[in-house]
XYZ file of C-alpha atoms in Angstrom:
605
model
C 2.137 20.535 -14.101
C 3.584 19.164 -10.865
C 1.089 16.301 -10.873
C 1.998 15.455 -14.469
C 5.699 15.460 -13.594
C 5.129 13.214 -10.567
C 3.051 10.838 -12.683
C 5.754 10.816 -15.383
C 8.409 9.991 -12.781
C 6.326 7.296 -11.082
C 5.302 5.483 -14.269
C 8.607 3.604 -14.813
C 8.808 2.887 -11.084
C 5.410 1.194 -10.874
C 6.687 -2.310 -11.842
C 9.482 -2.022 -9.285
C 7.069 -0.829 -6.581
C 4.668 -3.647 -7.408
C 7.511 -6.193 -7.188
C 8.642 -4.646 -3.887
C 5.170 -4.954 -2.357
C 4.580 -8.515 -3.530
C 8.018 -10.104 -2.938
C 8.913 -10.544 0.726
C 12.162 -12.298 -0.212
C 13.333 -9.213 -2.102
C 12.474 -6.946 0.826
C 14.360 -9.136 3.318
C 17.451 -9.405 1.094
C 17.526 -5.660 0.384
C 17.057 -4.867 4.073
C 19.872 -7.270 4.960
C 22.177 -5.699 2.367
C 21.443 -2.178 3.606
C 21.943 -3.100 7.263
C 25.121 -5.030 6.438
C 26.423 -2.097 4.419
C 25.718 0.228 7.337
C 27.501 -2.074 9.796
C 30.507 -2.488 7.463
C 30.764 1.264 6.961
C 30.567 1.873 10.698
C 33.219 -0.742 11.455
C 35.380 0.597 8.615
C 35.240 4.110 10.008
C 36.145 2.859 13.475
C 39.049 0.749 12.199
C 40.371 3.504 9.940
C 40.156 5.973 12.814
C 42.062 3.620 15.109
C 44.730 2.986 12.464
C 45.085 6.693 11.733
C 45.429 7.517 15.437
C 48.007 4.760 15.849
C 50.039 5.970 12.885
C 49.950 9.558 14.148
C 50.972 8.535 17.645
C 53.885 6.455 16.325
C 54.894 9.299 14.004
C 54.878 11.800 16.862
C 57.032 9.599 19.065
C 59.516 8.941 16.278
C 59.618 12.588 15.287
C 60.090 13.764 18.867
C 62.942 11.308 19.435
C 64.658 12.147 16.131
C 64.272 15.896 16.615
C 65.544 15.811 20.187
C 68.677 13.974 19.054
C 69.210 16.465 16.232
C 68.767 19.471 18.490
C 71.303 18.024 20.956
C 73.774 17.348 18.148
C 73.396 20.924 16.879
C 74.058 22.352 20.331
C 77.086 20.114 20.738
C 78.490 21.181 17.356
C 77.938 24.842 18.248
C 79.731 24.410 21.556
C 82.627 22.580 19.894
C 82.981 25.174 17.146
C 82.823 28.014 19.647
C 86.001 26.725 21.332
C 88.155 27.370 18.184
C 91.100 29.947 18.182
C 91.148 33.436 16.740
C 87.429 33.995 16.914
C 86.677 31.771 13.876
C 84.219 28.940 13.888
C 85.843 25.516 13.939
C 83.693 22.699 12.452
C 85.012 19.765 14.460
C 82.015 17.585 13.568
C 82.389 17.865 9.793
C 85.923 18.947 8.975
C 87.632 17.427 11.939
C 89.233 20.750 12.823
C 91.015 21.037 9.450
C 90.118 24.648 8.802
C 88.138 27.624 9.700
C 84.779 28.514 8.316
C 82.389 31.436 8.651
C 78.976 31.161 10.256
C 77.087 30.679 6.974
C 79.203 27.735 5.910
C 78.963 26.223 9.352
C 75.141 26.398 9.187
C 75.086 24.745 5.749
C 77.270 21.945 6.983
C 75.090 21.561 10.058
C 71.897 21.135 7.988
C 73.522 18.647 5.620
C 75.009 16.620 8.456
C 71.724 16.463 10.408
C 69.768 15.399 7.287
C 72.303 12.821 6.116
C 70.856 10.076 8.295
C 67.193 10.588 7.329
C 66.989 10.918 3.594
C 63.433 10.183 2.483
C 62.247 10.129 6.114
C 62.588 13.766 7.166
C 64.098 17.067 6.064
C 66.022 19.706 8.028
C 65.316 23.438 7.723
C 67.275 26.307 9.292
C 65.771 29.804 9.380
C 66.867 33.054 10.859
C 65.364 34.292 14.094
C 63.748 37.645 14.658
C 65.803 37.880 17.842
C 69.107 37.838 15.861
C 70.374 41.451 16.185
C 73.897 40.746 14.846
C 73.623 38.290 12.000
C 76.622 36.406 10.744
C 78.536 38.119 7.957
C 80.503 36.030 5.515
C 84.105 37.413 5.097
C 83.055 40.887 6.248
C 80.332 41.000 3.551
C 77.097 42.936 4.083
C 74.589 40.134 3.268
C 72.910 38.196 6.030
C 72.523 34.446 5.953
C 69.360 33.059 4.240
C 67.162 29.965 4.868
C 68.647 26.500 4.435
C 66.860 23.218 3.806
C 67.423 19.746 2.488
C 65.340 18.127 -0.225
C 63.102 20.078 -2.626
C 60.933 21.856 -0.084
C 60.474 25.595 0.099
C 61.367 26.412 3.709
C 59.776 29.823 4.177
C 56.456 28.655 2.605
C 56.410 25.338 4.464
C 57.039 26.522 8.022
C 53.894 28.243 9.413
C 54.286 31.822 10.608
C 52.700 31.066 13.965
C 55.290 28.365 14.613
C 58.132 30.761 13.822
C 56.665 33.386 16.126
C 56.207 30.759 18.870
C 59.943 29.907 18.621
C 60.889 33.565 18.788
C 58.801 33.944 21.921
C 59.937 30.712 23.589
C 63.002 28.697 22.553
C 61.595 25.346 23.711
C 60.607 22.674 21.166
C 57.310 23.239 19.343
C 55.423 21.096 16.830
C 52.726 21.735 14.263
C 50.775 19.794 11.624
C 51.093 21.664 8.363
C 51.450 21.227 4.628
C 54.933 21.186 3.116
C 55.325 22.875 -0.268
C 57.798 21.554 -2.828
C 59.624 23.296 -5.633
C 57.177 21.828 -8.194
C 54.346 23.611 -6.274
C 52.934 20.345 -4.903
C 52.240 19.911 -1.213
C 52.028 17.102 1.316
C 50.882 16.935 4.947
C 53.721 16.771 7.474
C 54.651 17.130 11.128
C 57.089 19.969 11.843
C 59.160 20.045 15.054
C 61.231 23.195 15.693
C 63.496 24.760 18.314
C 65.412 27.991 18.662
C 69.189 27.448 19.064
C 72.393 29.537 19.097
C 75.218 29.067 16.635
C 78.947 29.076 17.419
C 78.971 32.892 17.670
C 75.959 32.871 20.039
C 73.482 34.232 17.486
C 69.995 32.658 17.585
C 68.537 30.693 14.665
C 65.578 28.329 14.201
C 66.122 24.679 13.417
C 63.199 22.519 12.115
C 62.687 18.832 11.453
C 60.015 18.172 8.780
C 58.486 14.677 8.856
C 56.181 14.062 5.844
C 53.249 11.614 6.120
C 53.974 9.896 2.817
C 54.541 6.441 4.289
C 51.641 6.803 6.700
C 49.290 7.815 3.865
C 50.378 4.795 1.858
C 49.748 2.550 4.848
C 46.348 4.137 5.477
C 45.396 3.799 1.811
C 46.340 0.128 1.934
C 44.184 -0.357 5.029
C 41.248 1.468 3.356
C 41.531 -0.643 0.221
C 41.693 -3.829 2.233
C 38.665 -2.856 4.327
C 36.675 -1.814 1.241
C 37.391 -5.081 -0.535
C 36.592 -7.130 2.545
C 33.447 -5.064 3.165
C 32.140 -5.654 -0.355
C 32.722 -9.395 -0.030
C 31.053 -9.435 3.403
C 27.986 -7.517 2.190
C 27.589 -9.734 -0.872
C 28.092 -12.841 1.229
C 25.514 -11.716 3.800
C 23.063 -10.927 1.000
C 23.514 -14.384 -0.492
C 23.097 -15.994 2.937
C 19.931 -13.950 3.569
C 18.549 -14.960 0.151
C 19.172 -18.644 0.848
C 17.738 -18.498 4.361
C 14.646 -16.538 3.346
C 14.141 -18.812 0.351
C 13.891 -21.817 2.656
C 11.070 -20.072 4.524
C 9.362 -18.275 1.627
C 9.201 -21.271 -0.718
C 6.826 -23.279 1.523
C 4.778 -20.138 2.147
C 4.453 -19.506 -1.583
C 3.545 -23.141 -2.086
C 0.877 -22.836 0.618
C -0.462 -19.654 -1.003
C -0.704 -21.344 -4.409
C -2.433 -24.383 -2.965
C -4.825 -22.113 -1.034
C -5.764 -20.383 -4.287
C -6.381 -23.735 -5.957
C -8.452 -24.855 -2.968
C -10.490 -21.663 -3.248
C -11.007 -22.438 -6.941
C -12.597 -25.775 -5.988
C -9.648 -28.139 -6.411
C -10.032 -29.646 -2.961
C -7.634 -32.531 -3.587
C -4.560 -30.242 -3.586
C -2.025 -30.855 -0.804
C 1.392 -29.522 0.226
C 4.540 -31.604 -0.172
C 6.002 -32.230 3.296
C 9.658 -33.162 3.858
C 11.528 -33.266 7.153
C 10.346 -32.735 10.702
C 11.055 -29.042 11.304
C 8.616 -26.190 11.869
C 7.933 -25.780 8.161
C 7.151 -29.498 7.901
C 4.733 -29.234 10.831
C 3.131 -26.232 9.138
C 2.688 -28.279 5.955
C 1.167 -31.179 7.874
C -1.249 -28.840 9.659
C -2.164 -27.232 6.356
C -2.848 -30.620 4.768
C -4.990 -31.665 7.740
C -6.933 -28.433 7.458
C -7.437 -28.967 3.732
C -8.583 -32.540 4.317
C -11.060 -31.484 7.001
C -12.271 -28.674 4.769
C -12.784 -31.091 1.899
C -14.704 -33.462 4.123
C -16.915 -30.688 5.474
C -17.604 -29.330 2.005
C -18.456 -32.777 0.729
C -20.803 -33.261 3.661
C -22.438 -29.904 3.004
C -22.723 -30.656 -0.697
C -24.323 -33.996 0.077
C -26.650 -32.339 2.573
C -27.501 -29.659 0.032
C -28.201 -32.262 -2.625
C -30.434 -34.133 -0.208
C -32.201 -30.921 0.716
C -32.757 -29.948 -2.909
C -33.954 -33.458 -3.720
C -36.255 -33.372 -0.707
C -37.725 -30.000 -1.689
C -38.144 -31.094 -5.291
C -39.675 -34.441 -4.351
C -42.009 -32.921 -1.768
C -43.060 -30.197 -4.176
C -43.823 -32.703 -6.919
C -45.550 -35.105 -4.542
C -47.738 -32.297 -3.205
C -48.940 -31.427 -6.679
C -51.489 -34.266 -6.856
C -53.100 -33.825 -3.430
C -53.020 -30.054 -3.903
C -54.921 -30.410 -7.172
C -57.507 -32.598 -5.444
C -57.842 -30.169 -2.540
C -58.100 -27.280 -5.013
C -60.967 -28.976 -6.851
C -62.785 -29.650 -3.580
C -62.189 -26.101 -2.365
C -63.551 -24.652 -5.593
C -66.703 -26.734 -5.219
C -67.131 -25.633 -1.608
C -66.425 -22.002 -2.515
C -69.044 -22.006 -5.270
C -71.659 -23.407 -2.843
C -70.774 -21.041 -0.004
C -74.052 -19.130 -0.388
C -75.934 -22.184 0.872
C -73.846 -22.261 4.081
C -74.192 -20.305 7.244
C -72.015 -17.159 7.471
C -69.221 -18.799 9.511
C -68.947 -21.743 7.125
C -69.054 -19.440 4.086
C -66.234 -17.326 5.531
C -64.208 -20.473 6.173
C -64.667 -21.470 2.525
C -63.321 -18.098 1.413
C -60.322 -18.350 3.766
C -59.658 -21.888 2.552
C -59.537 -20.758 -1.073
C -57.246 -17.841 -0.245
C -54.804 -19.982 1.686
C -54.826 -22.578 -1.092
C -53.851 -19.838 -3.540
C -50.965 -18.850 -1.283
C -49.925 -22.467 -0.773
C -49.955 -23.061 -4.523
C -47.806 -19.967 -5.046
C -45.374 -21.146 -2.352
C -45.178 -24.562 -3.980
C -44.419 -22.993 -7.343
C -41.670 -20.821 -5.808
C -40.132 -23.847 -4.113
C -40.023 -25.686 -7.430
C -38.412 -22.661 -9.096
C -35.821 -22.343 -6.332
C -35.013 -26.042 -6.614
C -34.398 -25.570 -10.355
C -31.984 -22.724 -9.642
C -30.183 -24.777 -6.991
C -29.886 -27.715 -9.350
C -28.654 -25.519 -12.185
C -31.597 -26.585 -14.331
C -33.057 -23.111 -14.920
C -33.125 -22.283 -18.627
C -33.141 -18.848 -20.232
C -35.196 -18.198 -23.378
C -34.061 -14.723 -24.478
C -35.579 -12.687 -27.272
C -35.919 -9.034 -28.311
C -38.378 -7.421 -25.901
C -39.460 -3.823 -25.384
C -39.410 -3.464 -21.611
C -42.027 -0.713 -21.800
C -44.648 -3.341 -22.679
C -43.526 -5.523 -19.779
C -43.686 -2.583 -17.370
C -47.166 -1.582 -18.588
C -48.486 -5.116 -18.035
C -47.011 -5.190 -14.534
C -48.485 -1.757 -13.717
C -51.926 -2.813 -14.925
C -51.776 -5.945 -12.774
C -50.720 -4.031 -9.637
C -53.115 -1.064 -10.051
C -55.964 -2.619 -8.033
C -53.671 -3.109 -5.046
C -52.377 0.468 -5.430
C -55.923 1.814 -5.464
C -56.767 -0.073 -2.297
C -53.630 1.368 -0.685
C -54.505 4.878 -1.860
C -51.431 5.419 -4.039
C -50.531 5.477 -7.712
C -47.930 3.851 -9.943
C -46.068 6.365 -12.130
C -43.829 5.421 -15.056
C -40.866 7.537 -16.190
C -38.503 7.145 -19.143
C -40.966 5.344 -21.450
C -40.781 7.954 -24.217
C -38.230 5.935 -26.222
C -38.086 2.171 -26.873
C -36.148 0.148 -24.309
C -35.150 -2.982 -26.221
C -33.170 -5.874 -24.750
C -32.707 -9.598 -25.376
C -34.331 -11.046 -22.253
C -36.649 -13.784 -21.136
C -39.926 -11.857 -21.039
C -41.559 -14.242 -18.560
C -38.750 -13.993 -16.032
C -38.325 -10.223 -16.334
C -42.061 -9.716 -15.886
C -41.957 -11.915 -12.778
C -39.099 -9.824 -11.347
C -40.833 -6.503 -12.030
C -44.179 -7.788 -10.744
C -42.484 -8.751 -7.494
C -40.681 -5.401 -7.148
C -43.706 -3.246 -7.995
C -46.033 -5.301 -5.786
C -43.644 -4.974 -2.835
C -43.269 -1.228 -3.438
C -47.049 -0.744 -3.427
C -47.530 -2.879 -0.324
C -44.817 -1.117 1.667
C -45.278 2.388 0.206
C -47.793 3.411 2.926
C -50.219 4.873 0.412
C -47.639 7.034 -1.340
C -46.864 6.984 -5.047
C -44.558 4.372 -6.582
C -42.272 5.482 -9.431
C -40.956 3.083 -12.088
C -38.076 4.421 -14.200
C -36.663 2.944 -17.396
C -33.349 3.819 -19.036
C -30.970 2.410 -21.617
C -27.355 3.176 -22.455
C -23.854 1.749 -22.390
C -25.023 -1.638 -23.639
C -27.435 -2.118 -20.710
C -31.053 -1.464 -19.766
C -32.204 -0.580 -16.265
C -35.526 -0.510 -14.434
C -35.725 1.225 -11.036
C -38.721 0.847 -8.710
C -38.909 3.642 -6.103
C -41.302 3.843 -3.160
C -41.560 6.380 -0.335
C -42.617 4.087 2.480
C -40.912 2.954 5.679
C -37.647 2.186 3.889
C -34.875 -0.135 4.961
C -32.707 -0.037 8.035
C -28.930 -0.090 7.817
C -27.697 -3.502 6.700
C -31.104 -4.732 5.505
C -30.371 -3.948 1.842
C -28.048 -6.983 1.717
C -30.301 -9.318 3.712
C -33.501 -8.465 1.885
C -32.716 -11.048 -0.836
C -32.293 -13.914 1.641
C -34.845 -16.683 1.524
C -37.722 -16.291 3.991
C -36.024 -13.281 5.598
C -38.346 -10.759 7.227
C -37.456 -7.465 8.890
C -40.540 -7.638 11.120
C -42.016 -11.122 11.619
C -45.123 -9.579 13.226
C -46.141 -7.711 10.059
C -49.180 -9.105 8.247
C -48.781 -10.415 4.718
C -51.737 -8.690 3.046
C -50.767 -9.854 -0.454
C -49.915 -13.413 0.501
C -46.169 -13.320 -0.137
C -44.236 -16.563 0.129
C -40.899 -15.138 1.320
C -39.097 -16.333 -1.833
C -40.015 -13.590 -4.299
C -36.864 -11.471 -4.040
C -34.653 -14.571 -3.914
C -36.174 -15.799 -7.188
C -35.922 -12.294 -8.677
C -32.219 -12.150 -7.801
C -31.613 -15.528 -9.450
C -33.513 -14.399 -12.551
C -31.325 -11.289 -12.792
C -28.157 -13.354 -12.443
C -29.435 -15.795 -15.062
C -29.567 -12.835 -17.487
C -26.016 -11.820 -16.515
C -27.318 -8.722 -14.737
C -27.752 -7.149 -11.305
C -30.555 -6.692 -8.809
C -29.637 -4.364 -5.961
C -31.492 -2.582 -3.185
C -31.153 0.837 -1.531
C -33.144 2.191 1.361
C -33.250 4.691 4.204
C -35.488 4.367 7.192
C -38.394 6.782 6.753
C -37.323 7.783 3.209
C -38.422 4.737 1.260
C -36.364 2.401 -0.879
C -35.361 1.706 -4.470
C -34.673 -1.576 -6.248
C -32.556 -1.443 -9.421
C -32.631 -4.162 -12.091
C -29.886 -3.965 -14.729
C -29.437 -6.470 -17.601
C -27.306 -6.320 -20.771
C -29.007 -5.308 -24.027
C -27.542 -8.356 -25.776
C -27.791 -11.767 -24.179
C -24.414 -13.172 -23.178
C -22.605 -9.813 -23.241
C -20.759 -8.728 -20.079
C -22.365 -5.965 -18.054
C -20.085 -2.928 -17.703
C -22.308 -0.411 -15.975
C -25.792 0.909 -15.344
C -27.601 3.840 -16.989
C -29.306 4.535 -13.634
C -27.822 5.031 -10.195
C -28.829 2.890 -7.268
C -29.385 5.865 -4.957
C -32.359 7.976 -6.089
C -31.910 11.543 -7.252
C -34.107 12.995 -4.499
C -32.023 11.225 -1.827
C -28.811 12.651 -3.260
C -30.327 16.142 -3.339
C -31.545 15.803 0.225
C -28.093 14.685 1.363
C -26.434 17.617 -0.416
C -28.882 20.056 1.166
C -28.256 18.528 4.572
C -24.516 18.869 4.049
C -25.034 22.528 3.095
C -26.910 23.132 6.336
C -30.388 23.411 4.810
C -33.403 21.363 5.849
C -34.385 18.972 3.025
C -37.787 19.481 1.473
C -40.323 16.677 1.493
C -42.427 18.237 -1.307
C -42.819 16.826 -4.792
C -39.894 18.824 -6.143
C -37.549 17.024 -3.794
C -39.126 13.606 -4.009
C -40.291 13.159 -7.599
C -39.247 14.661 -10.929
C -41.728 16.885 -12.725
C -44.059 15.372 -15.248
C -47.361 13.533 -15.305
C -48.374 9.968 -15.970
C -49.712 8.334 -19.101
C -52.211 5.699 -20.040
C -52.190 2.007 -19.187
C -52.473 2.467 -15.463
C -50.403 5.691 -15.284
C -52.342 8.640 -13.967
C -51.621 12.327 -14.343
C -51.167 14.563 -11.331
C -49.121 13.672 -8.248
C -49.725 13.715 -4.559
C -46.953 14.682 -2.195
C -44.954 11.462 -1.705
C -44.273 12.319 1.895
C -47.964 12.676 2.809
C -50.955 10.352 2.983
C -54.194 11.165 1.215
C -56.951 12.896 3.218
C -58.879 10.516 5.346
C -56.045 7.929 5.403
C -53.880 7.023 8.338
C -50.261 6.072 7.859
C -49.621 2.455 8.640
C -46.663 1.493 10.744
C -44.465 -1.547 10.651
C -41.264 -2.474 8.895
C -40.667 -3.746 5.407
C -40.653 -7.416 4.565
C -37.356 -8.882 3.453
C -37.125 -12.018 1.400
C -40.878 -12.551 1.531
C -41.614 -9.544 -0.694
C -43.638 -11.042 -3.529
């Protein structure tokens, strides 16, 4: 369920991920935008912090100066009113000494007078003190004076309790950052400066200056908006600059990549357009020089290859006539060898054998030259590969008997029909089976046939010396040999597997090799059932079944068996060169010694 969900989420992102991996310009621009955005945000935070600190510092200085002046004015008014006659409070600052007032009225007038010069900038709040043991009474009434404030703030809710307690404990000026609550239940941040004072009668009260941060917030919001707008423009501008700069570098690189692809496709006349004298121009000039040198070298190699193919073809054709004459003479000498002394008779036999090998080599050279020249023609037709395999087995049985082994055929119960060139396929299988018998060290050789998925496959398995690591790719090279000291008992030319590989490719198929040192090898030929159809797979695996079983047993910690159950599938042989009964593939027959040596490479055949 989790895997399905992850796959469902990733499916729409695949095109974006593919574009991200393939487009370096996009990656550079996105990286530039992200880094620029990070730098702008960092600078914005620093600038906003500096502006906020500056506004707070200026606000504190202004508030401290304004509050100090107000506190001094309140003390002066209290001292002036306390000098009035008859024990009544005289408000010289407001009334000019025109009448007497009680303490409550005096406090109201004080708050209004202190706030008259700062409307919209600050508010004044007067609250009773916990240290007031004899509160003012208005006209001998029993009610104490209540809180006073200017504006629409709620004084008792706006002034923090800890600030009030601090003033009761110490009369000196105190300040706090707090939220001021209005009558409409809204609130704003503010700076509150308070001090405990005495009124005209000597009773303590608390006087507060409330400085809201409305103007500072507006200024800070303006700075934030300005920085955000400038930051967006800067990020977009840096992204555009990065796109233009990267485009100047990426465009020549993309051009070079496209031209490289066209050069790889064989269009060697392609060149880069060079303008200017900068580094990119020098890169283009170097690229063009490289392409020109590459074209010249390839043309030289093509000319050399054409000369080589012409030489091989001409020599092969020119050798046909003298070879025919020598063959006729050798046949005459070979037929009269009984009249010669033993040494001369043996020389006649060796001469005939080497002429056979030379004639085979000459034929292979002519066939290779046709492949190199592209003159090899395919003559496909419906063929049952079982008949081809049986003919090959019958031809190779004498060699297998001399070696002490057998050739077993598997998978021939059903027809294996394909449109192939019978002559070429038989040549391939004859080469593979002959090599398997020669290098099988007297053990059985198994030929398997299979069809399915629009393809037919023939696998030739031997249990001889096998192939070393890396030799499976080199075994198809021309004249390649794993061990040059090994004797060629069947007279191979060194071109058999090379010709077999070309025949397989001519059919649109595969010819591949597998091998393990000491465990034999397997060659797999796969061709399509219908000529001209693409090959999509193989009905047989390249690695043999017994090798896979042995590897699984080794991985499980068990020793692999070398008996017939581990090496060969059950079942006997049939007619046409296929014998019933099997020897152990890992053992030689009684009385035989295992031969050493390594497998031939390209000379198998």
